[in-house]
PDB file of C-alpha atoms in Angstrom:
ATOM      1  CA  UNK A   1     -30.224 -53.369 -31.158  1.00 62.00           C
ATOM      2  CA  UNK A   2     -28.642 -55.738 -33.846  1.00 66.00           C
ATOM      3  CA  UNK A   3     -28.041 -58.303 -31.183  1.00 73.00           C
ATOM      4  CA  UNK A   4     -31.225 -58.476 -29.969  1.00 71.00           C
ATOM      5  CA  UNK A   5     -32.745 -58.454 -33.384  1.00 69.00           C
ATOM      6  CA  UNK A   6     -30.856 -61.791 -33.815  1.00 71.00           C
ATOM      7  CA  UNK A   7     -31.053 -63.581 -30.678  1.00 73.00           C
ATOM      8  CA  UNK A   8     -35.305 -62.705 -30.813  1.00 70.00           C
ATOM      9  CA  UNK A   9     -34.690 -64.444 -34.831  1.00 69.00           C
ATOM     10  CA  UNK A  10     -32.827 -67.453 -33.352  1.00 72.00           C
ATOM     11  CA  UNK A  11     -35.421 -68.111 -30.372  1.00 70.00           C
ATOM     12  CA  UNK A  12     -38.230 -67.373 -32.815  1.00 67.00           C
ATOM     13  CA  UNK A  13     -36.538 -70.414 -35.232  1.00 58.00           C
ATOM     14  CA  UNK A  14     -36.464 -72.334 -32.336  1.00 52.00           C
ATOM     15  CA  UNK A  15     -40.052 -72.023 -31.074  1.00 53.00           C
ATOM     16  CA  UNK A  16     -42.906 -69.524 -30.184  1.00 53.00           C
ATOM     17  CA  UNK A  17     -41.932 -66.103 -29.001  1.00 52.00           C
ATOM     18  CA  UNK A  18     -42.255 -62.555 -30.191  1.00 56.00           C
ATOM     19  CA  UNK A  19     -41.641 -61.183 -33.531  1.00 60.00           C
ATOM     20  CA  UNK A  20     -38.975 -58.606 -33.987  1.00 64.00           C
ATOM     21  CA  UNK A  21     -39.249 -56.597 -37.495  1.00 76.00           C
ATOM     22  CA  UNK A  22     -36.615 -53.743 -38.551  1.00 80.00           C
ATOM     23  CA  UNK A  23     -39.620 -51.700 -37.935  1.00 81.00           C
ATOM     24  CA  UNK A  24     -38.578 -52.176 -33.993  1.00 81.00           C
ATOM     25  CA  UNK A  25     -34.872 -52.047 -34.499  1.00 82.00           C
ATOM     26  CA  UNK A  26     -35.066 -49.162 -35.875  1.00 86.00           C
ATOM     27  CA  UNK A  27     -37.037 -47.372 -33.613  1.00 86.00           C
ATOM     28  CA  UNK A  28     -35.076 -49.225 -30.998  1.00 86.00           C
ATOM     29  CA  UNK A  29     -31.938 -47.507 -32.606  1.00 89.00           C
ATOM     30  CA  UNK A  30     -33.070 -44.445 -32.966  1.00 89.00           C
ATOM     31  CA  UNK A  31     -34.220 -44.474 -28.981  1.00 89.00           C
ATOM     32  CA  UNK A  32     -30.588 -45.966 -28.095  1.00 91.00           C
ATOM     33  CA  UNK A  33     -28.720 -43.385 -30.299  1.00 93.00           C
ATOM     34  CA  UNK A  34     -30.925 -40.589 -29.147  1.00 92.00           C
ATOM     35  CA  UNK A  35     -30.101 -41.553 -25.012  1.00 92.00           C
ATOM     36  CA  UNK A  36     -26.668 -42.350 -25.778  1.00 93.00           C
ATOM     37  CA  UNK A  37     -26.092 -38.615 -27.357  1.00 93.00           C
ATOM     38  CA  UNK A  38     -27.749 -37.304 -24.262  1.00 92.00           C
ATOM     39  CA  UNK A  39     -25.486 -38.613 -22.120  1.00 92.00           C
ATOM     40  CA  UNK A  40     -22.053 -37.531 -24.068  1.00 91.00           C
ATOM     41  CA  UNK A  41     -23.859 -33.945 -24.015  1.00 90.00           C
ATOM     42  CA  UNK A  42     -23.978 -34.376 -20.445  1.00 89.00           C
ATOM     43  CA  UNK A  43     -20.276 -35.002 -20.098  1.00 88.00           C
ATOM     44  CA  UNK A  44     -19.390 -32.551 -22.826  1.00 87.00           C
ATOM     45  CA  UNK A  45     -21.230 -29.448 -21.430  1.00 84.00           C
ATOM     46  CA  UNK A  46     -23.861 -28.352 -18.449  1.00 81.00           C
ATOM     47  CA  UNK A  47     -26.535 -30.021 -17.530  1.00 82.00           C
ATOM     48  CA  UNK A  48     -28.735 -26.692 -17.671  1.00 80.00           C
ATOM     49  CA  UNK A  49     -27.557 -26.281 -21.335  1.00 80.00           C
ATOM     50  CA  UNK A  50     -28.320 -29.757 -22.852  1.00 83.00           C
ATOM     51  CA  UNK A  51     -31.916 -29.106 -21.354  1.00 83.00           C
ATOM     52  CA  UNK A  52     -31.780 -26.085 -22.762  1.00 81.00           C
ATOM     53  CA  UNK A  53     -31.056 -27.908 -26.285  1.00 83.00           C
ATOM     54  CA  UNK A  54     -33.535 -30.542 -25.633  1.00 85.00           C
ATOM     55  CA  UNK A  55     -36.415 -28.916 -24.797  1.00 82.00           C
ATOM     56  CA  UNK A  56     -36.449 -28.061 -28.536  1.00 81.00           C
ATOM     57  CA  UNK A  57     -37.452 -31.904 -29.219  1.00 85.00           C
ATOM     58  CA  UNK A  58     -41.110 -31.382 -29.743  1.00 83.00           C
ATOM     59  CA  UNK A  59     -40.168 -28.357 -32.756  1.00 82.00           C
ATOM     60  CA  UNK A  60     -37.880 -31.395 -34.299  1.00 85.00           C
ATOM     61  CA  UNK A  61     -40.741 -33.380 -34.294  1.00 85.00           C
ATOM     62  CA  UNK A  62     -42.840 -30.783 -36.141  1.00 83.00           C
ATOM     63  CA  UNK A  63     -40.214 -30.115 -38.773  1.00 83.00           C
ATOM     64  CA  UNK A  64     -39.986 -33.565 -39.525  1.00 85.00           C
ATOM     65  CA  UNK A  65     -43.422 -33.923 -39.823  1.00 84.00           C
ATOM     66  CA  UNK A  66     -43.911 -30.580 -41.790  1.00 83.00           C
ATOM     67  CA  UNK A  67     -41.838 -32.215 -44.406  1.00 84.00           C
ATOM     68  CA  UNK A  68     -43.097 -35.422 -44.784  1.00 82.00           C
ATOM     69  CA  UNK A  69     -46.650 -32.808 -45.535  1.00 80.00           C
ATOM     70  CA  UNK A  70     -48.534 -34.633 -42.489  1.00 77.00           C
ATOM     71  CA  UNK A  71     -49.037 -31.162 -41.668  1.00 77.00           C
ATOM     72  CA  UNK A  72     -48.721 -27.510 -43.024  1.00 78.00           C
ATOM     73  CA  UNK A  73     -46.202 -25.401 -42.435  1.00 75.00           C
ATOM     74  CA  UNK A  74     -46.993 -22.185 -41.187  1.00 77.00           C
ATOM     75  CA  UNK A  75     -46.213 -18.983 -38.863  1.00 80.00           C
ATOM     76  CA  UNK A  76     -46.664 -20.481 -35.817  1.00 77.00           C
ATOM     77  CA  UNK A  77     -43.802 -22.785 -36.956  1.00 77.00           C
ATOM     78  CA  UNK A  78     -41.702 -19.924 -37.612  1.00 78.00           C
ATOM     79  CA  UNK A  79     -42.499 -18.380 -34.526  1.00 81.00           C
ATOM     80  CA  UNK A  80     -41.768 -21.167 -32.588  1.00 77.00           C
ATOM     81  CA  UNK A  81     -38.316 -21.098 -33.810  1.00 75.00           C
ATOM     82  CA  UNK A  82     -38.014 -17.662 -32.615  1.00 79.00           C
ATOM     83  CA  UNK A  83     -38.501 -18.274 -29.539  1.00 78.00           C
ATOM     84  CA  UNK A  84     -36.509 -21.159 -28.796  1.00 73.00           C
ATOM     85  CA  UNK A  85     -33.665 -19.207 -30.466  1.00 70.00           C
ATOM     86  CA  UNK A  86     -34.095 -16.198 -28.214  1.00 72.00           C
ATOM     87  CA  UNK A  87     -33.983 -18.148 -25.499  1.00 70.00           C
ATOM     88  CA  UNK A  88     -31.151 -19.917 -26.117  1.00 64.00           C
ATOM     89  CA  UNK A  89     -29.230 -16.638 -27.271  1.00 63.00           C
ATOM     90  CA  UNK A  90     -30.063 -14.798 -23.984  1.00 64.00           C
ATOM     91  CA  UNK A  91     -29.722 -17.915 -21.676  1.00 62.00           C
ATOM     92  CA  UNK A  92     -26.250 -18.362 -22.406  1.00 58.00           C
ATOM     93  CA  UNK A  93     -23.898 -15.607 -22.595  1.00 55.00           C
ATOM     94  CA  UNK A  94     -25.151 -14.824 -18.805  1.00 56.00           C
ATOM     95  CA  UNK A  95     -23.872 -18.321 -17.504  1.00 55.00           C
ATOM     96  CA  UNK A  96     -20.781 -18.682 -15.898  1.00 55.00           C
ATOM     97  CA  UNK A  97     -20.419 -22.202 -16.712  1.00 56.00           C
ATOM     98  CA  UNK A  98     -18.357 -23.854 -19.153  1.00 61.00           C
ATOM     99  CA  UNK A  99     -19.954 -25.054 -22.453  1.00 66.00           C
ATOM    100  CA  UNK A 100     -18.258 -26.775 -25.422  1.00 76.00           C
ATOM    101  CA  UNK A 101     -20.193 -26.643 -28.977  1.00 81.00           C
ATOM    102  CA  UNK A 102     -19.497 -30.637 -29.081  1.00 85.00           C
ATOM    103  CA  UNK A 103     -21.706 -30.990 -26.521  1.00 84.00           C
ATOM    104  CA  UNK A 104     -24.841 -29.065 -27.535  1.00 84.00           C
ATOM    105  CA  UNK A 105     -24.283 -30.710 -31.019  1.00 87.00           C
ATOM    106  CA  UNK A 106     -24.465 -33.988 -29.103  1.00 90.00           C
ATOM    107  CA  UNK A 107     -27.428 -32.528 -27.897  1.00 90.00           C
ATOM    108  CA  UNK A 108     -28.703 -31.389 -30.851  1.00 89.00           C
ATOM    109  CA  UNK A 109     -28.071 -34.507 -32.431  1.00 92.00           C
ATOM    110  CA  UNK A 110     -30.396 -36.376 -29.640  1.00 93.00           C
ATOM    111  CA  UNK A 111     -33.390 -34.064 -30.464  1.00 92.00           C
ATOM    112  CA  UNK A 112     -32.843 -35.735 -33.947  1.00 92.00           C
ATOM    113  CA  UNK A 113     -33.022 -39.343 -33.058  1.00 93.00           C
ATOM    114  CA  UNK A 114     -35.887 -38.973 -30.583  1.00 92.00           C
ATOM    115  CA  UNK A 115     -37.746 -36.857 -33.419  1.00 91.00           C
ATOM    116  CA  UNK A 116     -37.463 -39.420 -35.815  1.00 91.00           C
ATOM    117  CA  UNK A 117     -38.462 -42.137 -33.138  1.00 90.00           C
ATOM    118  CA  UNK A 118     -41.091 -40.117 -32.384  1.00 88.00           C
ATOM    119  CA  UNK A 119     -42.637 -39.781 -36.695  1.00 89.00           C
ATOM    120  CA  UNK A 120     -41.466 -43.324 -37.105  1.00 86.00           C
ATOM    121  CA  UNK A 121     -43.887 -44.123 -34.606  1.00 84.00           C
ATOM    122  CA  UNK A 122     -46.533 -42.626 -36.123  1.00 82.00           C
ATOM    123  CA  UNK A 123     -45.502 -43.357 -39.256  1.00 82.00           C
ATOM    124  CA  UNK A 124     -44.941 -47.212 -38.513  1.00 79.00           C
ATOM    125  CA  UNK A 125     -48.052 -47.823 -36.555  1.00 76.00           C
ATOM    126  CA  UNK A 126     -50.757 -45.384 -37.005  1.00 74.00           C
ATOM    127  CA  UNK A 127     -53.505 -47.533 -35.908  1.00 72.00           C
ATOM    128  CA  UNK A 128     -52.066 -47.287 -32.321  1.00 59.00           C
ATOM    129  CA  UNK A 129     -51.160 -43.627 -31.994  1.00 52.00           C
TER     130      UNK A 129
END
């Protein structure tokens, strides 16, 4: 991301082109961090398991939001939670297949960049979303 930010700065000195704020970058970085922790997860455990992890993504999002008070926080939250933690808890003991906890925390980890992509989005450019 940093060496695009400066090669789009040194064509935009230059001439026309696009303009490239840390606005982008960071959402840019969060997006790169976010795929690259999905794919050591990969490596690291099951494939099964770091879906498992990242189907949680949406509940990150909420959480995030829920504390920057865009929106209450209430039961359904907390129910949510349940639920994902059930299913994660009775998923795994059944399967067979290796797991390491490095890999669901690199999974974990790529819920977290992708949720703050996703509220930085929001955050950055409401008039789109």
């Amino acid at each position: 991301g940093a060496v695009l930010y400066v090669i789009m700065k040194i064509k935009r000195r230059h001439g026309g082109g696009p303009t490239l704020d840390y606005k982008v970058v960071l959402l840019g970085a969060c997006h790169s961090y976010g795929m690259l922790m999905t794919n050591s997860s990969m490596s690291q455990t099951t494939a099964s398991l770091t879906h498992l992890v990242k189907m949680s993504e949406p509940f990150y999002t909420t959480i995030i939001m829920a504390m920057m008070g865009k929106i209450n926080f209430n039961i359904k939250i907390i129910l949510i939670m349940t639920v994902m933690l059930s299913t994660a808890i009775g998923s795994e003991p059944i399967s067979e297949a290796h797991s390491s906890i490095v890999g669901i925390l690199f999974a974990l980890a790529s819920n977290l960049c992708y949720a703050l992509r996703n509220t930085g989005t929001k955050y950055f450019y409401p008039e789109d979303s």
